[in-house]
Amino acid sequence: MSNRSAHSYLAIGLPLLALAFLFFGPLLAILAASFTERAPNGGIDWSGPVFDAYTALFYTPDLFGELEPNRAFLSAFSRSLYLATCTTLICLVAAIPMAIYISRRSERTKTLLLLLITIPFWANLLARNYAWILILRANGLLDSALQSIWPGFEGTGLLYSETAILIGLVYSFLPFMVLPIFASAERFDWDLVSASRDLGASVSRTYGKVVLPLLTPGILAGSILVFIPSMGNFITPQLLGGGQDFMLGNLIALQFGASRNWAHGAAIAVGLMIGISLVLLCLRRLGPKGPHLSGGA
Amino acid sequence: MKVAQILKTCTRRAVLAAGLALGSAVSATAEEVFVYNWADYFPPELFDKFTEETGIRVRLDVYQSNEELAAKLQAGGTGYDVIVPGDYMVQQLAQQGLLQEIDFKTLENFPNVEGPLKFPVFDPERLYSAPYLHGSTGISYDSEKVGELEESWSVFFDPDPALSGQIVALDDELEMYKAAAMYLDIDYCTEDPAEATRILELLEAQKPHLLMYSSGGSIERMAAREVPMHHHWANGPFRVREEAPSWRMLFPKEGVNLWADNFAIPVGAQNVEGAKAFINFMLEPENIAAATNFNGYANSIPASRDFIDESVVNDRGIYPGEDIETRYVGNRLCSVEARDLRNRVWTRVRS
């Protein structure tokens, strides 16, 4: 074997090995765990594959052992879906103008603005969520600021609510929306806008028919990057939601933690993964064909 | 959750690791004991004292919950010599054959131990464990914001309308389920679905009155006086006495959860003799007193009181006196059926 091919084997082999161990390994372990049962003292009973953990996603015995719809899973699922959708929509509305604005600045300003967008990543996500507690809590920064403008203001009471979760999610994931849309916007040929206007299209029509369609790859990529982590997030609902409104991530954490029902936790995780894959497939069908979706960002 | 603790632990762990690395540089081949303890639950200077007295070095690893400890031990191959399981977890680990039968009552310093935890229900012969610290869980309240309160769980489960929506409950399945059971005068290890249903209904009815379920960050919340009432471990008011001296502890007459942590030696320990020496060292009055001073939790060695800080001994949360101590309800391991019921109740309440 020549020296050169040894190098290329190494170059391909190492990432593949890392992927196998660090990505597929854990994934397979979760998949395997989802076909087991909870051992009497918690953990995993490996004796034979069973599907109980999956049935339990939809039907679960009540306290008397009668099967009934699994309210815990269904409500966590619908709440996750709702909050992730809202997060994605809010991020979209905020990110499109931001991305277009940034893409039309000079190179220097562009670099500076992109830096500003990425700076929050330098601090740990947990620490940033704690910062929101300080801002939102009763008599916190927001309340005191409002009270100084408007004496006698009672306080927002925002912390530990669904709104607080939404604020936290939008804050955490907005950069994931801005960056891909920016990538699309930067390659956008603004002469097309002039052309459209010259041909008599109004501003709104130009944006609707020319700009947005050409930004679609970035919009889709950004939506996926925001929607998926929002769906599975558990730190933000725990810290900012006060742990009252479970999202799927919290339900999974509870199963792997205090309940020690790894089979059920794994089944929820696999279910979530399948659900998201289905959404992605649909998006692929709806969205532009071919290289756009993957190559857009 | 215990995120705040995790953050704290990480820094502490880094500092400790640095310290231990320094120590190991000094004595390269010395004997070692590997301790697996709750995060932030041991005065570091006691490790040094132990090493000075015995020449045995101490290595520390930490966990956040009994369940994490059990998961680690079940997976095997940990190399831990000393672990610190809570009451019911001693019973479970012993049943699972994960603890060495040492007969701790034969340790030289065991006669120092007195009181209900000398021979507790979870290890009646003290074959598998020796006591570390214990404490109770009740209701802490800000006496400047809340008026006179009845000494009952009713103030927590069926609160004054003025407090509704401002109360914090611990994010802890056992604590919450047991509190509700004691209030309803039901055995918390019940296997009866009808009784579990009553507990579920009580917890569900209480939920709208709560601001949140949370175990982490409670000290910060109390110190900032963010809330008027907090389901809490009884050392809470002690820990915020400087920032917010108006916090008091309430011990409901229906029963107060008593938790007790213990030293034990897991199967597979590398240095059983060193582990026994360490545990014996911790049964000395002066040493256990240092742990009580550090943590603000009581111990089961009366002779240690001479070494405990005044402020700790006189704190009504930590040493509430015999009247209150009769309200303590200790923990035992509930049956699989009972735990399963509890699990289902809690999952439903939380979602």
XYZ file of C-alpha atoms in Angstrom:
648
model
C 0.000 0.000 0.000
C 1.426 3.334 -0.965
C 1.928 5.993 1.611
C -0.688 8.147 0.012
C -3.511 5.625 0.130
C -2.610 4.843 3.755
C -3.176 8.487 4.473
C -6.502 8.597 2.722
C -7.661 5.440 4.514
C -6.737 7.108 7.772
C -8.501 10.292 6.766
C -11.741 8.446 6.024
C -11.353 5.736 8.631
C -10.893 7.916 11.690
C -14.047 10.002 11.218
C -15.986 6.852 10.376
C -14.709 5.192 13.522
C -15.592 8.228 15.598
C -19.048 8.307 14.015
C -19.553 4.605 14.675
C -18.534 4.826 18.322
C -19.883 8.199 19.275
C -23.043 8.352 17.185
C -24.285 4.944 16.053
C -23.091 3.174 19.207
C -25.224 5.179 21.639
C -28.093 5.201 19.146
C -28.079 1.423 18.931
C -27.885 1.157 22.725
C -30.996 3.335 23.040
C -32.757 1.334 20.351
C -31.892 -1.919 22.148
C -32.987 -0.520 25.509
C -36.358 0.464 24.063
C -37.167 -3.223 23.502
C -36.578 -4.198 27.130
C -38.491 -3.981 30.375
C -37.827 -2.122 33.591
C -36.104 -4.413 36.110
C -37.816 -4.551 39.537
C -35.209 -2.280 41.106
C -34.928 -0.061 38.073
C -32.602 -0.254 35.119
C -32.908 -2.825 32.387
C -34.217 -6.383 32.275
C -32.544 -7.817 29.163
C -34.558 -11.046 29.037
C -35.955 -11.075 25.563
C -37.261 -8.367 23.289
C -40.642 -6.910 24.297
C -42.674 -4.082 22.849
C -44.308 -2.956 26.089
C -42.341 0.264 26.196
C -43.816 1.267 22.832
C -47.367 0.246 23.701
C -46.915 2.276 26.872
C -46.384 5.412 24.772
C -50.062 5.344 23.909
C -51.722 3.153 26.505
C -50.634 2.809 30.061
C -52.200 1.044 33.028
C -53.897 3.419 35.442
C -53.483 2.954 39.181
C -55.918 0.042 39.113
C -54.149 -1.695 36.224
C -56.781 -0.799 33.589
C -55.348 0.410 30.299
C -56.033 4.038 29.464
C -54.564 6.607 27.064
C -51.146 7.772 28.254
C -51.955 11.347 29.196
C -48.412 12.062 30.363
C -46.921 11.263 26.978
C -49.692 12.831 24.941
C -49.663 16.112 26.830
C -45.865 16.338 26.820
C -45.877 15.561 23.107
C -48.513 18.141 22.203
C -46.829 20.765 24.396
C -43.459 20.072 22.766
C -44.989 20.254 19.305
C -46.755 23.509 20.137
C -43.732 25.192 21.728
C -41.312 23.992 19.038
C -43.647 25.241 16.293
C -44.086 28.632 17.964
C -40.322 28.886 18.507
C -39.659 28.115 14.838
C -42.233 30.652 13.619
C -41.015 33.438 15.914
C -37.408 32.736 14.941
C -38.403 32.853 11.254
C -40.117 36.206 11.558
C -37.168 37.641 13.459
C -34.408 36.022 11.437
C -35.442 36.810 7.841
C -35.105 40.613 8.135
C -31.967 40.200 10.259
C -30.335 37.894 7.719
C -31.229 40.123 4.767
C -29.999 43.183 6.594
C -26.675 41.582 7.484
C -26.132 40.210 3.980
C -26.402 43.687 2.489
C -23.743 45.328 4.674
C -20.089 45.847 3.795
C -17.718 42.957 4.472
C -16.451 44.514 7.708
C -19.871 45.219 9.171
C -21.016 41.772 8.065
C -18.190 40.098 9.971
C -18.936 42.194 13.025
C -22.682 41.464 12.957
C -22.119 37.734 12.441
C -19.732 37.776 15.356
C -22.411 39.408 17.504
C -24.865 36.669 16.506
C -22.443 33.923 17.490
C -21.132 35.477 20.705
C -23.846 33.887 22.900
C -22.428 30.468 21.960
C -19.271 31.340 23.847
C -21.178 31.033 27.118
C -22.667 27.762 28.280
C -26.352 27.220 27.487
C -27.082 26.501 31.145
C -25.471 29.728 32.278
C -27.502 31.641 29.690
C -30.713 30.050 30.927
C -29.803 31.041 34.475
C -29.262 34.572 33.224
C -32.887 34.549 32.025
C -33.994 33.561 35.514
C -32.269 36.676 36.863
C -33.977 38.783 34.208
C -37.491 37.370 34.457
C -37.898 36.541 38.114
C -40.085 38.460 40.526
C -38.259 41.718 41.366
C -35.656 40.735 38.782
C -34.042 42.954 36.156
C -37.110 43.192 33.918
C -39.496 43.944 36.760
C -37.226 46.625 38.260
C -36.702 48.216 34.868
C -40.441 48.375 34.226
C -41.103 49.610 37.737
C -38.676 52.482 37.304
C -40.513 53.582 34.152
C -43.964 52.924 35.498
C -44.148 53.210 39.284
C -46.679 50.927 40.899
C -46.224 48.236 38.243
C -47.048 44.883 39.790
C -44.411 42.815 38.026
C -44.697 40.637 34.961
C -44.892 37.264 36.712
C -43.276 35.814 33.597
C -40.828 33.385 35.146
C -42.032 29.788 35.501
C -44.599 29.946 32.716
C -44.959 28.684 29.165
C -44.153 32.191 27.933
C -40.852 32.031 29.793
C -40.067 28.693 28.118
C -40.850 30.232 24.742
C -38.596 33.224 25.431
C -35.795 30.887 26.454
C -36.185 28.664 23.385
C -36.322 31.562 20.928
C -33.292 33.126 22.563
C -31.321 29.865 22.508
C -32.016 28.872 18.926
C -32.383 32.145 17.014
C -28.772 32.046 15.720
C -29.467 28.658 14.118
C -32.131 30.356 12.039
C -30.209 33.516 11.184
C -27.036 31.828 9.930
C -28.503 29.513 7.230
C -30.856 32.229 5.963
C -27.916 34.605 5.864
C -25.994 32.039 3.784
C -28.850 31.966 1.278
C -29.317 35.726 1.328
C -25.668 36.360 0.728
C -25.749 34.465 -2.561
C -28.927 36.204 -3.575
C -28.552 38.395 -6.626
C -30.185 41.705 -5.695
C -30.369 42.715 -9.341
C -33.326 40.340 -9.482
C -35.188 42.694 -7.146
C -34.466 45.642 -9.408
C -35.591 43.570 -12.366
C -38.802 42.599 -10.637
C -39.496 46.214 -9.667
C -38.695 47.429 -13.179
C -41.173 44.948 -14.546
C -43.838 46.507 -12.363
C -44.066 44.229 -9.350
C -44.824 45.903 -6.028
C -42.371 45.629 -3.127
C -44.473 43.036 -1.329
C -44.951 41.033 -4.508
C -41.221 41.181 -5.175
C -40.491 39.841 -1.704
C -43.180 37.191 -1.919
C -42.421 35.947 -5.427
C -38.703 36.593 -5.832
C -36.825 37.012 -2.557
C -38.526 34.468 -0.308
C -38.524 31.588 -2.808
C -34.811 32.035 -3.324
C -34.240 32.110 0.435
C -36.232 28.907 0.893
C -33.226 26.584 1.221
C -31.910 28.668 4.100
C -35.357 29.000 5.644
C -35.895 25.242 5.543
C -32.445 24.457 6.903
C -32.904 27.030 9.667
C -36.370 25.758 10.562
C -35.034 22.229 10.914
C -32.109 23.397 13.021
C -34.478 25.277 15.331
C -37.399 22.865 15.420
C -35.462 19.704 16.288
C -33.549 20.939 19.345
C -36.669 22.798 20.567
C -38.668 19.574 20.417
C -36.175 17.702 22.578
C -35.087 20.505 24.876
C -35.340 19.836 28.599
C -33.134 22.388 30.340
C -35.211 25.423 29.387
C -38.604 24.024 30.516
C -36.919 22.788 33.690
C -35.327 26.118 34.576
C -37.665 28.711 33.096
C -40.898 26.715 33.147
C -40.478 25.701 36.763
C -40.788 22.028 35.897
C -44.584 22.250 35.897
C -45.106 21.959 32.179
C -43.280 18.885 30.987
C -41.893 18.713 27.498
C -40.799 15.403 25.967
C -37.215 15.990 27.042
C -38.306 16.255 30.689
C -40.358 13.098 30.427
C -37.332 11.256 29.026
C -35.087 12.692 31.738
C -37.559 11.567 34.421
C -37.607 8.007 33.046
C -33.816 7.749 32.914
C -33.431 9.481 36.266
C -35.774 9.101 39.219
C -38.121 6.519 37.656
C -35.226 4.402 36.390
C -37.458 3.101 33.617
C -34.868 3.113 30.860
C -37.003 1.065 28.494
C -39.795 3.643 28.533
C -37.361 6.566 28.307
C -35.638 4.924 25.340
C -38.969 4.250 23.632
C -39.967 7.913 23.955
C -36.595 8.961 22.550
C -36.924 6.587 19.592
C -40.519 7.711 19.037
C -39.407 11.336 19.010
C -36.658 10.492 16.530
C -39.085 8.703 14.193
C -41.550 11.571 14.443
C -38.892 14.128 13.550
C -37.622 11.989 10.664
C -41.153 11.882 9.278
C -41.433 15.656 9.523
C -38.104 15.987 7.708
C -39.241 13.640 4.957
C -42.402 15.692 4.472
C -40.359 18.885 4.342
C -38.140 17.328 1.710
C -41.156 16.498 -0.387
C -42.694 19.942 0.033
C -39.486 21.885 -0.290
C -37.254 22.351 -3.327
C -35.829 19.187 -4.805
C -32.289 18.023 -4.923
C -29.257 19.751 -3.549
C -31.103 22.788 -2.217
C -32.153 21.353 1.092
C -28.803 19.954 2.059
C -26.675 22.446 0.185
C -28.681 25.479 1.158
C -26.948 26.350 4.366
C -33.588 19.762 39.122
C -30.148 19.745 40.560
C -28.533 21.729 37.835
C -27.243 24.351 40.225
C -25.655 21.612 42.281
C -24.125 20.065 39.169
C -22.496 23.354 38.288
C -21.230 23.739 41.796
C -20.024 20.172 41.835
C -18.058 20.571 38.653
C -16.056 23.456 40.054
C -15.655 21.692 43.338
C -14.584 18.529 41.572
C -11.978 20.422 39.575
C -10.594 22.028 42.707
C -10.553 18.708 44.523
C -8.923 16.956 41.607
C -6.212 19.580 41.603
C -5.773 19.187 45.340
C -5.669 15.412 45.199
C -3.240 15.503 42.300
C -0.943 17.630 44.443
C -1.346 15.197 47.300
C -0.545 12.230 45.105
C 2.617 13.902 43.894
C 3.835 13.938 47.487
C 3.196 10.296 48.361
C 3.286 8.306 45.162
C 2.724 4.765 46.379
C 0.534 5.290 49.452
C -2.579 3.235 50.162
C -5.833 4.710 48.869
C -9.539 4.708 49.673
C -11.955 5.578 46.875
C -15.026 7.375 48.261
C -18.226 7.850 46.246
C -20.350 10.478 47.955
C -23.143 12.955 47.290
C -21.926 16.162 45.731
C -20.867 18.867 48.198
C -21.443 16.666 51.175
C -18.107 16.322 52.921
C -15.659 18.841 54.425
C -12.494 18.523 52.309
C -10.221 19.184 55.282
C -11.445 15.963 56.906
C -9.907 13.989 54.056
C -6.553 15.594 54.865
C -6.957 14.822 58.547
C -7.703 11.177 57.744
C -4.624 10.963 55.527
C -2.479 12.511 58.256
C -3.724 10.045 60.872
C -3.613 6.862 58.798
C -1.377 7.531 55.805
C -4.254 6.456 53.559
C -5.055 8.823 50.757
C -8.656 9.543 49.735
C -9.983 9.759 46.197
C -13.461 11.244 45.726
C -16.157 10.894 43.123
C -19.641 12.350 43.519
C -23.257 11.669 42.556
C -26.544 13.572 42.634
C -29.102 10.986 43.668
C -29.560 7.561 45.213
C -30.756 6.333 41.828
C -27.536 7.447 40.169
C -25.573 5.555 42.819
C -27.651 2.411 42.276
C -27.284 2.627 38.503
C -23.508 2.941 38.802
C -23.207 -0.008 41.209
C -25.513 -2.216 39.138
C -23.364 -1.543 36.090
C -20.397 -2.825 38.130
C -16.655 -2.302 38.032
C -16.699 1.000 39.883
C -13.716 0.471 42.175
C -15.393 2.420 44.982
C -14.456 1.498 48.543
C -16.930 3.662 50.452
C -20.380 4.780 49.306
C -23.019 6.903 51.053
C -26.490 5.517 50.255
C -29.665 6.916 51.791
C -31.855 4.819 54.083
C -34.089 2.899 51.658
C -31.211 2.576 49.231
C -29.153 0.692 51.854
C -31.979 -1.815 52.001
C -32.288 -2.088 48.232
C -28.550 -2.449 47.596
C -28.264 -5.044 50.367
C -31.158 -7.009 48.849
C -29.486 -6.879 45.477
C -26.292 -8.236 46.999
C -24.314 -5.126 46.155
C -23.153 -4.374 49.720
C -20.570 -6.234 51.788
C -21.801 -7.616 55.087
C -19.333 -5.961 57.445
C -21.253 -5.937 60.751
C -20.559 -2.287 61.410
C -21.731 -2.470 65.026
C -18.422 -4.178 65.826
C -16.408 -1.150 64.704
C -14.402 0.378 67.545
C -16.248 3.712 67.442
C -19.767 2.355 66.839
C -20.715 2.560 70.556
C -20.653 6.362 70.070
C -23.860 6.026 68.018
C -27.159 6.610 69.825
C -30.797 7.241 68.995
C -33.272 5.875 66.456
C -30.648 5.487 63.755
C -28.461 3.192 65.828
C -30.483 0.194 64.661
C -32.881 1.584 62.048
C -35.586 -0.265 60.161
C -33.626 -0.206 56.883
C -30.633 -1.991 58.464
C -31.823 -3.255 61.864
C -28.584 -5.055 62.757
C -26.269 -2.481 61.194
C -24.747 -5.300 59.166
C -24.380 -3.269 55.991
C -24.055 0.346 56.992
C -23.023 2.909 59.599
C -24.741 6.269 60.054
C -23.458 9.479 58.479
C -25.786 12.494 58.677
C -29.562 12.846 58.816
C -32.110 15.550 58.411
C -35.771 16.129 57.894
C -38.008 17.737 55.327
C -40.789 20.111 56.246
C -42.141 23.469 55.163
C -40.021 26.582 55.348
C -41.789 29.939 55.329
C -40.887 33.592 55.414
C -42.282 34.740 58.751
C -42.451 38.352 57.588
C -44.723 37.494 54.681
C -46.758 34.691 56.191
C -48.708 35.001 59.428
C -49.274 32.360 62.055
C -49.485 28.909 60.508
C -51.002 25.718 61.773
C -48.386 22.997 62.184
C -49.960 20.864 59.510
C -49.366 19.821 55.909
C -52.686 21.550 55.177
C -50.837 24.890 54.891
C -48.936 23.362 51.986
C -51.557 21.207 50.275
C -54.548 23.456 50.836
C -52.919 26.868 51.254
C -54.240 30.255 52.256
C -55.571 31.866 49.018
C -53.136 34.736 49.580
C -50.244 32.303 49.073
C -51.711 30.422 46.148
C -49.424 30.373 43.135
C -46.337 31.343 45.132
C -45.447 28.060 46.815
C -42.520 25.913 45.714
C -42.586 22.126 46.079
C -39.534 19.904 45.898
C -39.067 18.196 42.568
C -38.756 14.858 44.334
C -41.070 11.913 43.861
C -40.485 10.334 47.265
C -40.665 13.581 49.248
C -43.891 14.752 47.627
C -45.641 11.397 47.641
C -44.679 10.757 51.236
C -45.776 14.220 52.391
C -49.174 13.702 50.756
C -49.467 10.219 52.256
C -48.645 11.449 55.759
C -51.193 14.263 55.439
C -53.870 11.758 54.385
C -52.747 9.295 57.057
C -51.890 6.646 54.460
C -48.812 4.426 54.579
C -46.475 5.805 51.906
C -45.621 2.216 50.961
C -49.265 1.468 50.197
C -50.028 -1.111 47.520
C -53.706 -0.168 47.434
C -54.641 1.646 44.177
C -57.565 3.343 45.940
C -55.213 4.919 48.477
C -52.761 5.871 45.719
C -55.686 7.509 43.913
C -56.389 9.678 46.947
C -52.728 10.737 46.989
C -52.904 11.490 43.262
C -56.037 13.589 43.719
C -54.443 15.565 46.546
C -51.304 16.264 44.510
C -53.310 17.227 41.432
C -55.526 19.544 43.455
C -52.436 21.178 44.936
C -50.705 21.767 41.599
C -52.530 25.025 40.696
C -51.400 26.517 44.013
C -47.740 25.871 43.232
C -45.341 28.214 41.530
C -43.066 25.345 40.592
C -41.547 21.982 41.394
C -37.845 22.450 41.964
C -35.096 21.048 44.138
C -32.222 23.045 42.695
C -31.575 26.683 43.461
C -33.842 26.628 46.518
C -31.291 28.324 48.762
C -30.856 31.160 46.250
C -34.655 31.510 46.009
C -35.041 31.709 49.769
C -32.089 34.065 50.188
C -33.545 36.428 47.564
C -36.941 36.097 49.289
C -38.509 35.323 45.932
C -41.214 33.130 47.434
C -43.022 33.068 50.800
C -43.151 29.276 51.264
C -40.875 26.443 50.185
C -41.169 22.706 50.775
C -37.647 22.211 52.044
C -34.978 20.318 53.939
C -34.932 21.552 57.481
C -31.529 23.213 57.298
C -32.847 25.761 54.778
C -33.476 28.661 57.199
C -30.044 27.997 58.748
C -28.340 28.287 55.382
C -29.990 31.627 54.551
C -29.834 33.048 58.104
C -27.554 35.907 57.065
C -29.279 37.043 53.875
C -32.864 36.408 54.993
C -33.206 35.838 58.746
C -37.005 35.807 58.623
C -37.241 32.206 57.311
C -38.626 29.641 59.753
C -39.136 25.898 59.676
C -42.509 24.261 60.152
C -42.751 20.594 61.129
C -46.241 19.271 60.334
C -47.914 17.275 63.094
C -49.027 14.560 60.662
C -45.417 13.513 60.170
C -42.067 14.780 58.949
C -39.908 12.871 56.512
C -36.648 11.782 58.137
C -33.885 10.869 55.726
C -30.646 9.308 56.850
C -27.461 8.788 54.877
C -25.085 5.982 55.673
C -21.617 4.729 54.944
C -21.400 1.315 53.302
C -18.812 -0.783 51.509
C -19.858 -2.076 48.087
C -19.059 -5.511 46.736
C -15.929 -5.221 44.642
C -14.229 -2.686 46.931
C -10.448 -2.759 46.470
C -9.505 -1.720 49.978
C -11.998 -3.033 52.535
C -9.709 -2.488 55.526
C -8.989 1.081 54.466
C -12.726 1.653 53.987
C -13.460 0.350 57.485
C -10.751 2.609 58.884
C -12.338 5.563 57.098
C -15.829 4.786 58.383
C -14.525 4.214 61.903
C -12.743 7.580 61.644
C -16.072 9.191 60.750
C -17.728 7.749 63.857
C -15.404 9.769 66.078
C -17.307 12.659 67.708
C -14.907 15.377 66.611
C -14.882 14.244 62.972
C -18.617 13.747 62.530
C -19.056 17.152 64.208
C -16.937 18.694 61.455
C -19.296 17.143 58.888
C -22.331 18.503 60.758
C -20.796 21.981 60.869
C -19.976 21.823 57.182
C -23.392 20.636 55.988
C -25.823 21.834 58.621
C -27.248 18.341 59.101
C -27.534 16.468 62.392
C -25.647 13.279 63.264
C -26.329 10.299 65.510
C -23.353 10.735 67.834
C -24.417 12.740 70.928
C -20.814 13.133 72.150
C -20.157 15.235 69.051
C -22.276 18.114 70.360
C -19.309 19.617 72.211
C -17.573 20.123 68.870
C -20.565 21.516 66.983
C -20.888 25.254 66.405
C -23.380 27.017 68.678
C -25.335 28.330 65.716
C -25.834 24.790 64.400
C -26.741 23.110 67.685
C -29.225 25.884 68.520
C -30.864 25.892 65.096
C -34.445 24.740 65.318
C -34.330 23.144 61.876
C -31.231 21.045 62.441
C -31.784 20.082 66.090
C -35.532 20.695 66.589
C -35.755 19.009 69.988
C -37.496 15.888 71.170
C -41.084 17.142 70.758
C -40.568 17.521 67.051
C -38.360 14.469 66.657
C -41.310 12.259 67.635
C -42.934 13.422 64.374
C -40.099 11.969 62.301
C -41.107 9.188 59.899
C -38.072 7.306 58.605
C -37.692 5.641 55.235
C -37.835 1.973 54.418
C -37.755 0.263 51.071
C -41.284 -0.017 49.651
C -42.313 -3.072 47.650
C -41.988 -3.090 43.876
C -45.797 -2.725 43.574
C -45.821 0.261 45.909
C -42.961 1.946 44.083
C -44.669 1.294 40.785
C -47.846 3.002 42.029
C -45.799 5.931 43.304
C -44.042 6.231 39.962
C -47.287 6.335 38.054
C -48.822 8.875 40.400
C -45.822 11.153 40.090
C -45.558 10.912 36.299
C -49.241 11.837 36.056
C -48.989 14.732 38.443
C -46.051 16.149 36.568
C -47.475 16.092 33.072
